[in-house]
CSV table of C-alpha atoms and ligand atoms in Angstrom, one decimal:
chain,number,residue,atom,x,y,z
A,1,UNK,CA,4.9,-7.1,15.7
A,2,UNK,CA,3.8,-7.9,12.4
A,3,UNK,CA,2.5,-6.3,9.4
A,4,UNK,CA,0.0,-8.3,7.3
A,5,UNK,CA,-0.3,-6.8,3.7
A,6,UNK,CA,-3.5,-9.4,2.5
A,7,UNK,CA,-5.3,-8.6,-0.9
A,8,UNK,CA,-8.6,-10.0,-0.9
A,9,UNK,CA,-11.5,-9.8,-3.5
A,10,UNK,CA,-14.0,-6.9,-2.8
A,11,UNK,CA,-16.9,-9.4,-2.4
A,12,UNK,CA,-15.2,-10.8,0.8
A,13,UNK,CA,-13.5,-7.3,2.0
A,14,UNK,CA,-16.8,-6.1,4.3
A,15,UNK,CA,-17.2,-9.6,5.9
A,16,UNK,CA,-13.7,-9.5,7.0
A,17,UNK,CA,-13.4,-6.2,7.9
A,18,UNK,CA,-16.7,-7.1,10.4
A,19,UNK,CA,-14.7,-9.9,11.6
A,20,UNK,CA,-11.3,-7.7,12.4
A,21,UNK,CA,-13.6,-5.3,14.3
A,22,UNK,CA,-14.9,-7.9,16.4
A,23,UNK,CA,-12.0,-9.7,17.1
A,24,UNK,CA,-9.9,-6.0,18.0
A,25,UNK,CA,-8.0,-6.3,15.3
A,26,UNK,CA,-6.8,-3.0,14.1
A,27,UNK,CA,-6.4,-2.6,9.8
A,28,UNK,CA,-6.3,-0.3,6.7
A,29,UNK,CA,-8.0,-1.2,3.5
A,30,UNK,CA,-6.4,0.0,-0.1
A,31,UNK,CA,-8.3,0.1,-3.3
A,32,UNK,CA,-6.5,-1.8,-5.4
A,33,UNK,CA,-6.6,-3.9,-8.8
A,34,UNK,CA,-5.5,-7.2,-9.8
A,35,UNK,CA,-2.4,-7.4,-12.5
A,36,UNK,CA,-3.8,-10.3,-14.7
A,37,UNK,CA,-7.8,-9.7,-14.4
A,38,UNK,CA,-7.9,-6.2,-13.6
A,39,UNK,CA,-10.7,-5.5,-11.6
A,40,UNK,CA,-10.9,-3.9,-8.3
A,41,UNK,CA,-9.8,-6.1,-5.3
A,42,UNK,CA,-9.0,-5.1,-1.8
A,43,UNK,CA,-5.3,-5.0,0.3
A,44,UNK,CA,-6.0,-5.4,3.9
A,45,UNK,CA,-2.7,-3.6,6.1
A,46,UNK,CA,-2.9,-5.6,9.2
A,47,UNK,CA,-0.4,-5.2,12.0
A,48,UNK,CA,-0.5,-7.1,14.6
A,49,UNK,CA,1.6,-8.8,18.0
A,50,UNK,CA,3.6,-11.9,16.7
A,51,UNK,CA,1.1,-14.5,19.2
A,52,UNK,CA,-1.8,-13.5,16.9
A,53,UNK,CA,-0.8,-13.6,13.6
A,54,UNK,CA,-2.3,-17.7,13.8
A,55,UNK,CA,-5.6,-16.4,14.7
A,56,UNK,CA,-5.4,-13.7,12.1
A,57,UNK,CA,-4.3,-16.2,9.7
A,58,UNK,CA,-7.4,-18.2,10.1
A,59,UNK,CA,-9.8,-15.4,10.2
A,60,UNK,CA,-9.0,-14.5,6.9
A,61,UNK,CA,-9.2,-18.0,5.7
A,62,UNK,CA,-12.6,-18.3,7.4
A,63,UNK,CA,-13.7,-15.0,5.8
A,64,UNK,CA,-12.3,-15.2,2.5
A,65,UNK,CA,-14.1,-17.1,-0.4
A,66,UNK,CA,-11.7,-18.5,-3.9
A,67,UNK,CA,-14.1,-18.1,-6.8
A,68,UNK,CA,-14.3,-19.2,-10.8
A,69,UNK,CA,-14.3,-16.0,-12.6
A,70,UNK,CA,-14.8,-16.3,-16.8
A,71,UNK,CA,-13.1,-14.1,-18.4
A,72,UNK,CA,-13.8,-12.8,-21.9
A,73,UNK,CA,-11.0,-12.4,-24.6
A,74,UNK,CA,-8.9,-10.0,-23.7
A,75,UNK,CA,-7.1,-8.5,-26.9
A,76,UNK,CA,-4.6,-6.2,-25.4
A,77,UNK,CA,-3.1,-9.4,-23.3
A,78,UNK,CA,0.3,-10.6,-24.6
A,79,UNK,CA,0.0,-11.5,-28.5
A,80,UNK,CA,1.3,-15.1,-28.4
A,81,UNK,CA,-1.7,-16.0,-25.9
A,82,UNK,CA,-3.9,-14.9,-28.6
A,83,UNK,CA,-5.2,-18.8,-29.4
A,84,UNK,CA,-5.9,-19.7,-26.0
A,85,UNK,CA,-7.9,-16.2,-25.2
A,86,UNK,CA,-10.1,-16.6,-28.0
A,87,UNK,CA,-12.6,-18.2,-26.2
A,88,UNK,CA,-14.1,-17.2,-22.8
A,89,UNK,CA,-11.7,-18.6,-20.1
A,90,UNK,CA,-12.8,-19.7,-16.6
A,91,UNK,CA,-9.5,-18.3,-13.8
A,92,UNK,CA,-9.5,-19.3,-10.2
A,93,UNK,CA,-8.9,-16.5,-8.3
A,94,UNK,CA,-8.0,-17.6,-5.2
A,95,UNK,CA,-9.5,-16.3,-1.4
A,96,UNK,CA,-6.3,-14.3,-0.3
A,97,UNK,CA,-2.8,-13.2,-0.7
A,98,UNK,CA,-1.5,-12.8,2.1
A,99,UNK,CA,2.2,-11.4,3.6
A,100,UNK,CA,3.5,-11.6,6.8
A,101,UNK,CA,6.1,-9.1,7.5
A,102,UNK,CA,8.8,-8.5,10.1
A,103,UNK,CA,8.2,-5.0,11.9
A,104,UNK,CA,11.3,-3.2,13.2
A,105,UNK,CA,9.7,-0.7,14.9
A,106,UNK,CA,6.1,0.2,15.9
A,107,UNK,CA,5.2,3.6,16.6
A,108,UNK,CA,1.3,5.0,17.8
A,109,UNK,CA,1.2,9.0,18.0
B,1,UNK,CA,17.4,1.3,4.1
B,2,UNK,CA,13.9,1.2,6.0
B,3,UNK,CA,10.2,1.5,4.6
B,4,UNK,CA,7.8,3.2,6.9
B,5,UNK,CA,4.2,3.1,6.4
B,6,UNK,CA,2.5,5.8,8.1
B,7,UNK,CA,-1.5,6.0,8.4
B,8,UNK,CA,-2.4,9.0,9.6
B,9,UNK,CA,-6.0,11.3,9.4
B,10,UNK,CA,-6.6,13.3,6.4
B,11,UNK,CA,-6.5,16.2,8.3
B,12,UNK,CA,-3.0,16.0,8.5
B,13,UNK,CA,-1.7,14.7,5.6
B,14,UNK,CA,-0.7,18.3,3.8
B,15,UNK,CA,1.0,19.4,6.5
B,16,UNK,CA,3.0,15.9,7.0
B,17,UNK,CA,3.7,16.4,3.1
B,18,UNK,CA,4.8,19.7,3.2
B,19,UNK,CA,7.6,18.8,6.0
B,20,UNK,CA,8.5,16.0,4.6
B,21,UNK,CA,9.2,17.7,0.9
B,22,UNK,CA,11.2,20.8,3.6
B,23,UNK,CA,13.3,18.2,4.8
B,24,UNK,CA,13.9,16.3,1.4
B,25,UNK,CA,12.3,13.1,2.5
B,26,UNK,CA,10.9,11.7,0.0
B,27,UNK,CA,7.5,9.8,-0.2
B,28,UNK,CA,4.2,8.5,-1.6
B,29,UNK,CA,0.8,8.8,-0.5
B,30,UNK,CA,-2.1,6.3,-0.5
B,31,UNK,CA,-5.7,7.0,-0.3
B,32,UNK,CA,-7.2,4.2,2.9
B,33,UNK,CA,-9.9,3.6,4.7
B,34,UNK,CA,-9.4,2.6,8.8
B,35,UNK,CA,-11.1,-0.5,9.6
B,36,UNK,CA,-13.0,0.3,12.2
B,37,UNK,CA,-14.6,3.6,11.3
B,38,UNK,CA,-14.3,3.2,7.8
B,39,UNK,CA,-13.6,7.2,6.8
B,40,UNK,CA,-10.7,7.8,4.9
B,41,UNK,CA,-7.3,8.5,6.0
B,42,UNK,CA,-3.9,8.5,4.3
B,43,UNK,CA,-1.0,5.8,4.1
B,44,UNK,CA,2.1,7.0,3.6
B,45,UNK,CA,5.0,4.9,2.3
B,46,UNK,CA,8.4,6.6,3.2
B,47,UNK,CA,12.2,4.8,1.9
B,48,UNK,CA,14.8,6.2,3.9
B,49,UNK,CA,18.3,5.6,5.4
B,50,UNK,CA,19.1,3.9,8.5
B,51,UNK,CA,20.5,7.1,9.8
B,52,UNK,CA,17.1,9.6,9.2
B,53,UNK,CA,14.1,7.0,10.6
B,54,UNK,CA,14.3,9.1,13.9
B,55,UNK,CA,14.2,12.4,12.7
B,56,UNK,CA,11.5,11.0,10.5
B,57,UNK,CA,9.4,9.5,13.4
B,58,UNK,CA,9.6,12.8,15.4
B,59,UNK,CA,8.2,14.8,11.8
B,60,UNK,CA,5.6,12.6,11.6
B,61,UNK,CA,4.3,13.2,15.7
B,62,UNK,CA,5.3,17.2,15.4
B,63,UNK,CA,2.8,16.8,12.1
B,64,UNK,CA,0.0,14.4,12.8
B,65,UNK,CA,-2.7,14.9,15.8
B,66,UNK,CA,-4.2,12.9,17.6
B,67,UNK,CA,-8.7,14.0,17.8
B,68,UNK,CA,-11.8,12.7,19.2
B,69,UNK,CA,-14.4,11.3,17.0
B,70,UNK,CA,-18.1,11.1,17.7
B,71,UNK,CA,-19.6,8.0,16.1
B,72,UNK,CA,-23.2,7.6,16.0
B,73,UNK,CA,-24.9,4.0,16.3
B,74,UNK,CA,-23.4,1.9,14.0
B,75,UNK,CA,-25.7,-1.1,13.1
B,76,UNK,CA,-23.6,-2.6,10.8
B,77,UNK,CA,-21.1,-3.1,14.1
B,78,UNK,CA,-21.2,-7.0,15.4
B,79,UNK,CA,-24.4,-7.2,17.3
B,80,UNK,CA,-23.3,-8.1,20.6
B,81,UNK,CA,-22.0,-4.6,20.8
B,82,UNK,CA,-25.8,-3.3,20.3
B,83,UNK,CA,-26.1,-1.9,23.5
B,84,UNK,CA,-22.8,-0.2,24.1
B,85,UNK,CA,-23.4,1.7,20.6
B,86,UNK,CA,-27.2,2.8,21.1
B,87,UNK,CA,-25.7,6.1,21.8
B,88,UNK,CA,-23.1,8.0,20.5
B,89,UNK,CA,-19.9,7.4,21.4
B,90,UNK,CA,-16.6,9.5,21.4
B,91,UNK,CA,-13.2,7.6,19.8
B,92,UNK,CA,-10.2,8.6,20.3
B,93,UNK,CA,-8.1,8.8,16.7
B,94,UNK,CA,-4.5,8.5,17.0
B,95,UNK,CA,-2.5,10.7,15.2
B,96,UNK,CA,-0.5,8.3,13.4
B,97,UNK,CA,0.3,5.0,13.0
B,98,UNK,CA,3.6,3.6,12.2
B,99,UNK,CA,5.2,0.7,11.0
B,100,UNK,CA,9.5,0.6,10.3
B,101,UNK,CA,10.4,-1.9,7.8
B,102,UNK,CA,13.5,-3.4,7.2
B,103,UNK,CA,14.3,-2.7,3.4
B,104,UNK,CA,16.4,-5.8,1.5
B,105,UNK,CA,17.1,-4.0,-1.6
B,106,UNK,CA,16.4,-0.9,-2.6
B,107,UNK,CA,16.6,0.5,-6.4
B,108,UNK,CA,16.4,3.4,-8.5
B,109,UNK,CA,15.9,3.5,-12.0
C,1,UNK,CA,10.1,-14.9,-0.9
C,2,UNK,CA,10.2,-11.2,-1.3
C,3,UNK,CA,7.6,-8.6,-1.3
C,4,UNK,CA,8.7,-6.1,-3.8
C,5,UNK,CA,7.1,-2.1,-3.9
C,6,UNK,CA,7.7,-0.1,-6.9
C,7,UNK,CA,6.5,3.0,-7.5
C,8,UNK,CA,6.5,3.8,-11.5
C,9,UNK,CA,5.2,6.9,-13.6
C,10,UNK,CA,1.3,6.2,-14.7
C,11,UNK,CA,2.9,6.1,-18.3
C,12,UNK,CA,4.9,2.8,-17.8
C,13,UNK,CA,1.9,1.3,-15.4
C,14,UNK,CA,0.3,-0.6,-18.3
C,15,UNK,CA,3.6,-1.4,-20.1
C,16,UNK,CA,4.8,-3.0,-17.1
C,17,UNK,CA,1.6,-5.3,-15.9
C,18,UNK,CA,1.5,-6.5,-19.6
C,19,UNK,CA,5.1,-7.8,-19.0
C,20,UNK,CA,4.6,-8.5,-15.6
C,21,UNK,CA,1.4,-10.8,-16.5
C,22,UNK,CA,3.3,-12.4,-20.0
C,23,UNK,CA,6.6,-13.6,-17.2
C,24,UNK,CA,4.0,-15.1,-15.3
C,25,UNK,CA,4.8,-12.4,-12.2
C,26,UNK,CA,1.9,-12.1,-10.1
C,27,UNK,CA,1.4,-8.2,-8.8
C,28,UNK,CA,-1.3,-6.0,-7.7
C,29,UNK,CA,-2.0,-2.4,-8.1
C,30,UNK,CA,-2.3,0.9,-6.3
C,31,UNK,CA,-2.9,3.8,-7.0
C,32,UNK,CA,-0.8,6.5,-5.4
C,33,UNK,CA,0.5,10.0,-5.3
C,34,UNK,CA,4.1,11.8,-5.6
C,35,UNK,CA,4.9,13.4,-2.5
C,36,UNK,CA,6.7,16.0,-4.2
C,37,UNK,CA,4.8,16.4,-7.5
C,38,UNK,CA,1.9,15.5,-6.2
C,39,UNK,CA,1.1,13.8,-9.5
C,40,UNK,CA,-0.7,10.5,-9.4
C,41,UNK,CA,1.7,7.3,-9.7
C,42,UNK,CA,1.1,3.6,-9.9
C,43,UNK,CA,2.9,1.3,-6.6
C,44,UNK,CA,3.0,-2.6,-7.7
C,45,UNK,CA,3.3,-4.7,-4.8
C,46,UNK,CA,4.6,-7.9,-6.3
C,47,UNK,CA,5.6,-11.1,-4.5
C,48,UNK,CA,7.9,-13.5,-5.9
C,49,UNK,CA,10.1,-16.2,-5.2
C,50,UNK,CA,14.2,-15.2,-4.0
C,51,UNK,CA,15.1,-16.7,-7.4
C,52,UNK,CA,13.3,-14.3,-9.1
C,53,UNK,CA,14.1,-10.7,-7.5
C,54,UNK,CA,16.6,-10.0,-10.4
C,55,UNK,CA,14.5,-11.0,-13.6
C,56,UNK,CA,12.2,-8.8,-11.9
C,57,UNK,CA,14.1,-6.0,-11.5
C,58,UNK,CA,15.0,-6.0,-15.1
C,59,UNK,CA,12.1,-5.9,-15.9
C,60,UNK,CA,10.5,-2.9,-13.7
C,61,UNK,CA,14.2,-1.5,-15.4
C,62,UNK,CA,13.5,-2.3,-18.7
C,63,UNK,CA,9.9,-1.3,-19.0
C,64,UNK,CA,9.8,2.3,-16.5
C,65,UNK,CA,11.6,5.2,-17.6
C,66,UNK,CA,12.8,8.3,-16.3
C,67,UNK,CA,10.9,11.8,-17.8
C,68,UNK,CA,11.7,15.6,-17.4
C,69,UNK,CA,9.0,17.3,-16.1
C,70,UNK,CA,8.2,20.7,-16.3
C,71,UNK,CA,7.1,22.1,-13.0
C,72,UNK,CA,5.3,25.4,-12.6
C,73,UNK,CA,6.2,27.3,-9.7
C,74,UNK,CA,3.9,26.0,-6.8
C,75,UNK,CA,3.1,28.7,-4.1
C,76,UNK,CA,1.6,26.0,-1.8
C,77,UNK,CA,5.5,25.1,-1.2
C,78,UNK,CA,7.5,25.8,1.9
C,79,UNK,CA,8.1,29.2,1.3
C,80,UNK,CA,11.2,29.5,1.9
C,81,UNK,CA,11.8,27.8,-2.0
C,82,UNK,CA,9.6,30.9,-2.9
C,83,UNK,CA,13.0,32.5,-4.9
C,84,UNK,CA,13.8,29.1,-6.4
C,85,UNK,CA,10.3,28.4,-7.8
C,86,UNK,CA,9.7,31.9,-8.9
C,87,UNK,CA,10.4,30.4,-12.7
C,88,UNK,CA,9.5,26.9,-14.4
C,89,UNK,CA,11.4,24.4,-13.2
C,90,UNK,CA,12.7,21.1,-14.5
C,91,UNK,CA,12.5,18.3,-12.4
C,92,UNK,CA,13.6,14.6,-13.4
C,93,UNK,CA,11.5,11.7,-12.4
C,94,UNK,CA,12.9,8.4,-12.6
C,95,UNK,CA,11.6,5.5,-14.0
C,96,UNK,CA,10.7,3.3,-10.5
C,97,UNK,CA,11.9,4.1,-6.9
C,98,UNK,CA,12.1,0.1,-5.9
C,99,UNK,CA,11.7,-1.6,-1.9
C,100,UNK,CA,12.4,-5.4,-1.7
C,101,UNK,CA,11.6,-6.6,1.7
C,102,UNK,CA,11.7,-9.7,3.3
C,103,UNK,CA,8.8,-12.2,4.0
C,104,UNK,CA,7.9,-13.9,6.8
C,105,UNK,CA,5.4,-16.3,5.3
C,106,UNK,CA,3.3,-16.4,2.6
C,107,UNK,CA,-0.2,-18.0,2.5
C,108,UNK,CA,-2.5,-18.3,-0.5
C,109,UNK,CA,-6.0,-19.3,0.3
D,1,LIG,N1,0.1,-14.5,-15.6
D,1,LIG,C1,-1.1,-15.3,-15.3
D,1,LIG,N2,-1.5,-16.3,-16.1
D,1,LIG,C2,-2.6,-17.0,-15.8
D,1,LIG,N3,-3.4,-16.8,-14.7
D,1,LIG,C3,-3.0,-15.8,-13.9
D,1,LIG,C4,-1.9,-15.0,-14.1
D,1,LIG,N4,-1.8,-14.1,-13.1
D,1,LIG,C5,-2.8,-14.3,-12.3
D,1,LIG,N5,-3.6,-15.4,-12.7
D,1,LIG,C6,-4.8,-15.9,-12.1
D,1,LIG,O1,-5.8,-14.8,-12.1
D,1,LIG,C7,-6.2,-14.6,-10.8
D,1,LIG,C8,-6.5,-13.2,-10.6
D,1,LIG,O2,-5.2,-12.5,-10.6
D,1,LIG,P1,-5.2,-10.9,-10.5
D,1,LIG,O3,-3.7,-10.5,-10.8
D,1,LIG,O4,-6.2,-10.2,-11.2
D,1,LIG,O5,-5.4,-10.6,-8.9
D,1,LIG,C9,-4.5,-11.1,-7.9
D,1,LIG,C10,-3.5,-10.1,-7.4
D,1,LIG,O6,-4.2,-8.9,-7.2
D,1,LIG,C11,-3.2,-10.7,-6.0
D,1,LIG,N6,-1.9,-11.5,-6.1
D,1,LIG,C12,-1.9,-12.8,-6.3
D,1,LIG,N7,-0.6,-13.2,-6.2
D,1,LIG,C13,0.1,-12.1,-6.0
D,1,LIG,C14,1.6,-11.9,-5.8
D,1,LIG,N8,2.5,-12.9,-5.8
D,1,LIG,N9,2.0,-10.6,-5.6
D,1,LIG,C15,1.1,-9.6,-5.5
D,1,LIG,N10,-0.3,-9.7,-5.7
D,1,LIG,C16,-0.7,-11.0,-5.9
D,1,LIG,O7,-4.3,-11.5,-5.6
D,1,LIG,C17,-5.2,-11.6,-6.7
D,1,LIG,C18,-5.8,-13.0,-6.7
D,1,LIG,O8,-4.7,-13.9,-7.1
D,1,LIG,P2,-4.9,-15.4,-7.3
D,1,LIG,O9,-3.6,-16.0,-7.5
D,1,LIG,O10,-5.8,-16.0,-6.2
D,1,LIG,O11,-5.8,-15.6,-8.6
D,1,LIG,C19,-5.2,-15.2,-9.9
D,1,LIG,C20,-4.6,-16.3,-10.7
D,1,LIG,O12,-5.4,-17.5,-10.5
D,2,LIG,N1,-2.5,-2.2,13.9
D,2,LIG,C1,-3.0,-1.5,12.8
D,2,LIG,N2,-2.8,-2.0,11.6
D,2,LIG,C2,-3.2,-1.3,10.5
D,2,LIG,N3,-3.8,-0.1,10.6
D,2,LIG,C3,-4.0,0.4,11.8
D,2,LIG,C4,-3.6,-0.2,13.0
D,2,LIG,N4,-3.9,0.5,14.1
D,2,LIG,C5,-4.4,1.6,13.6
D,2,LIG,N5,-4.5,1.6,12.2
D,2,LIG,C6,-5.0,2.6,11.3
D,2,LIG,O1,-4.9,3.9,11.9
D,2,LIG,C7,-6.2,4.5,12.1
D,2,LIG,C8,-6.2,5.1,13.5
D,2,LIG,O2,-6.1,4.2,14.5
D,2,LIG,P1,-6.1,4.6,16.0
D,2,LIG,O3,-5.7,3.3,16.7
D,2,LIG,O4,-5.3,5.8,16.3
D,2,LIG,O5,-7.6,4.9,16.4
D,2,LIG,C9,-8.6,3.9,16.3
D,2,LIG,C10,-9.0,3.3,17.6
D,2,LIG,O6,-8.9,4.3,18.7
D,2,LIG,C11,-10.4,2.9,17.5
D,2,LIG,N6,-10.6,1.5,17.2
D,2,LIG,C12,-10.1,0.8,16.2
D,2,LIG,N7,-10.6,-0.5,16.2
D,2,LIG,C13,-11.4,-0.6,17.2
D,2,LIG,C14,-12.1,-1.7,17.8
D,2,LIG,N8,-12.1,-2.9,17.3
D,2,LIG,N9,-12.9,-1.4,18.9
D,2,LIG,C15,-12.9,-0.1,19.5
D,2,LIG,N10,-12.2,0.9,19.0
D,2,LIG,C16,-11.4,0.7,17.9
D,2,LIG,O7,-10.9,3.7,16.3
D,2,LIG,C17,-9.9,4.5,15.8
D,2,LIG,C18,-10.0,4.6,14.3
D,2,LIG,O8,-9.7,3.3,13.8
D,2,LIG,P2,-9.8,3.1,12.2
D,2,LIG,O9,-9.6,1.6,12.0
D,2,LIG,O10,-11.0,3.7,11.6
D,2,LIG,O11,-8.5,3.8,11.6
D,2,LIG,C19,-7.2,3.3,12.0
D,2,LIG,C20,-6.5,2.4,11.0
D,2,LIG,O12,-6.8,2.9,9.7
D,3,LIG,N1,12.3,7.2,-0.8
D,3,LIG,C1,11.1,7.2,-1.3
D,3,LIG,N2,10.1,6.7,-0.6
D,3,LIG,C2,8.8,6.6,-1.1
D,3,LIG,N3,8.5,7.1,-2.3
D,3,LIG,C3,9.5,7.5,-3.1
D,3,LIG,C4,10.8,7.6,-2.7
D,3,LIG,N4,11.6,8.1,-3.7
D,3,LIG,C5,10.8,8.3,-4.7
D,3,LIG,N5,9.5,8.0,-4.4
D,3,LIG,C6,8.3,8.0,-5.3
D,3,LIG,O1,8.7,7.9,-6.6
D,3,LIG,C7,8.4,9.0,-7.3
D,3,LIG,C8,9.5,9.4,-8.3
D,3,LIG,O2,10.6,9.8,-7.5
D,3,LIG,P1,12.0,10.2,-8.2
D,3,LIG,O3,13.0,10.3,-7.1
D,3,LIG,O4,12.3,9.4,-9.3
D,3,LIG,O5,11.8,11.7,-8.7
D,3,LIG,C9,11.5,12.7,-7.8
D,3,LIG,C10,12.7,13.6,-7.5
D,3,LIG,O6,13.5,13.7,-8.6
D,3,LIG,C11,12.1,15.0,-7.3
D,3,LIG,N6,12.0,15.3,-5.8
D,3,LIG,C12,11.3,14.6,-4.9
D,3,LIG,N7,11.3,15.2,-3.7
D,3,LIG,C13,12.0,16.3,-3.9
D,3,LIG,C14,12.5,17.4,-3.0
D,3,LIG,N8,12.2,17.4,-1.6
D,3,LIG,N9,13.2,18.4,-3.5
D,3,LIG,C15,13.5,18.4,-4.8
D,3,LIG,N10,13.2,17.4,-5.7
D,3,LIG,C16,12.4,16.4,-5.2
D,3,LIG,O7,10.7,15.0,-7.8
D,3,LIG,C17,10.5,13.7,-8.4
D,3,LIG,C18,9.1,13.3,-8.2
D,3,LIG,O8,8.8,13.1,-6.8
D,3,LIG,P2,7.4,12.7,-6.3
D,3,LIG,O9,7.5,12.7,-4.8
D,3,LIG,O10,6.4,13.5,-6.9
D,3,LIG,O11,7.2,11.1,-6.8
D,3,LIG,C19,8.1,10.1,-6.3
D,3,LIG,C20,7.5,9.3,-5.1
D,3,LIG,O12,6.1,9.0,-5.4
């Protein structure tokens, strides 16, 4: 057993929660918010028998789009990145984060 | 040390807390959302020794109950389910689900 | 890599993703609750390299402090606590309760 902690943008969060469902793929979805850009994203909990981790793996990279985000100047960021944030600023944000962690113990009440 | 992240139904999250706090376990809650029928429920994240996961585990099934759920028609599900969810259909809810981590490090400052 | 969960007082949240973000540590946000206080709290999940755990956990140390805080009595409690919370009581919370845990495999998409 595995435990899948994947934090994905929101745009991409309903299309790959429709995928889990079809595929009988059991998750929880957090609210949560990025540390640099600080909008809203989503963190998938995903556990889930070692043999499909793979296919989970790809479903999320099937599901889950990277996108160019511009970001205005931010003033309260760090002061010594003041220069470089004066302008708008284009920031990759990437698909998915994903985790895979080792489960000791699995337990359904 | 072991983390345990607990999802269980809203319904019985005050009472889970309320044991927990009895037996000086200490935890934090998350507000979630199960994948499949998307109503809320709670995560629980709970850091404790070795020695207390399986009084811990038995706290968590004395607390959390497992309830049948009618869903109606869902057309958002994948359509090849169409058919199977023209009509209402009762879902069983577990009471909780549970996931022991192994814990590396743990700190408190 | 390591998958680290800290749960820090909503005072120190913005404090620590501006150092967080200026080290070049990526994290991610939650919003939680105190299973005791029942005050909202922030948990980071942050995932770094090995080589990095420790300037990391100087810097959740550095940047999250410990308060006294002033609880009024809460009838909602067990009530067997009902003599001890008759009056105000003080109750320390410290400045991060930190989980490092192992990970598996890490995949950015
Ligand atoms: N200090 C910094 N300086 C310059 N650019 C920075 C930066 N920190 C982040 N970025 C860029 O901004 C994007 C959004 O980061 P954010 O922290 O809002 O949102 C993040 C965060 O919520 C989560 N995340 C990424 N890496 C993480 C990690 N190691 N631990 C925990 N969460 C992570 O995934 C979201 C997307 O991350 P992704 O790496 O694809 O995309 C990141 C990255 O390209
Ligand atoms: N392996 C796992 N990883 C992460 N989180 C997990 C998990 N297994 C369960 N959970 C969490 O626990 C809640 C209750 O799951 P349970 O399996 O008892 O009860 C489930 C199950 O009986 C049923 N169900 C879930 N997925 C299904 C599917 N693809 N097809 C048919 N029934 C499904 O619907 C109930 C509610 O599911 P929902 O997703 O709304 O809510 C789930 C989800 O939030
Ligand atoms: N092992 C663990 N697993 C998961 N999360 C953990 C944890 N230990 C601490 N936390 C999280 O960190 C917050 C601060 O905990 P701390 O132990 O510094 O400060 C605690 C502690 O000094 C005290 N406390 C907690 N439970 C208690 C109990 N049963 N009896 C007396 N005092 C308690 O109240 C303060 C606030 O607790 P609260 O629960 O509201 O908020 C907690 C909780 O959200």
């Amino acid at each position: 057993m595995k435990l899948i902690v994947a934090v994905v943008q929101d745009k991409d969060s309903a299309n790959l929660q429709q995928a889990l469902v079809a595929a009988k793929l059991h998750a929880t979805k957090l609210a949560s918010t990025g540390g640099f850009l600080r909008s809203g994203n989503t963190t998938f909990l995903i556990g889930t028998e070692d043999r499909r981790v793979d296919e989970l793996l790809d479903l999320i990279k099937q599901h889950c789009h990277s996108r160019n985000q511009v970001i205005s100047p931010i003033s309260s960021l760090d002061a010594n990145t003041d220069g470089y944030m004066m302008h708008p600023v284009e920031v990759e944000v990437g698909g998915a984060t994903v985790f895979v962690l080792d489960v000791d113990q699995f337990k359904h009440f």
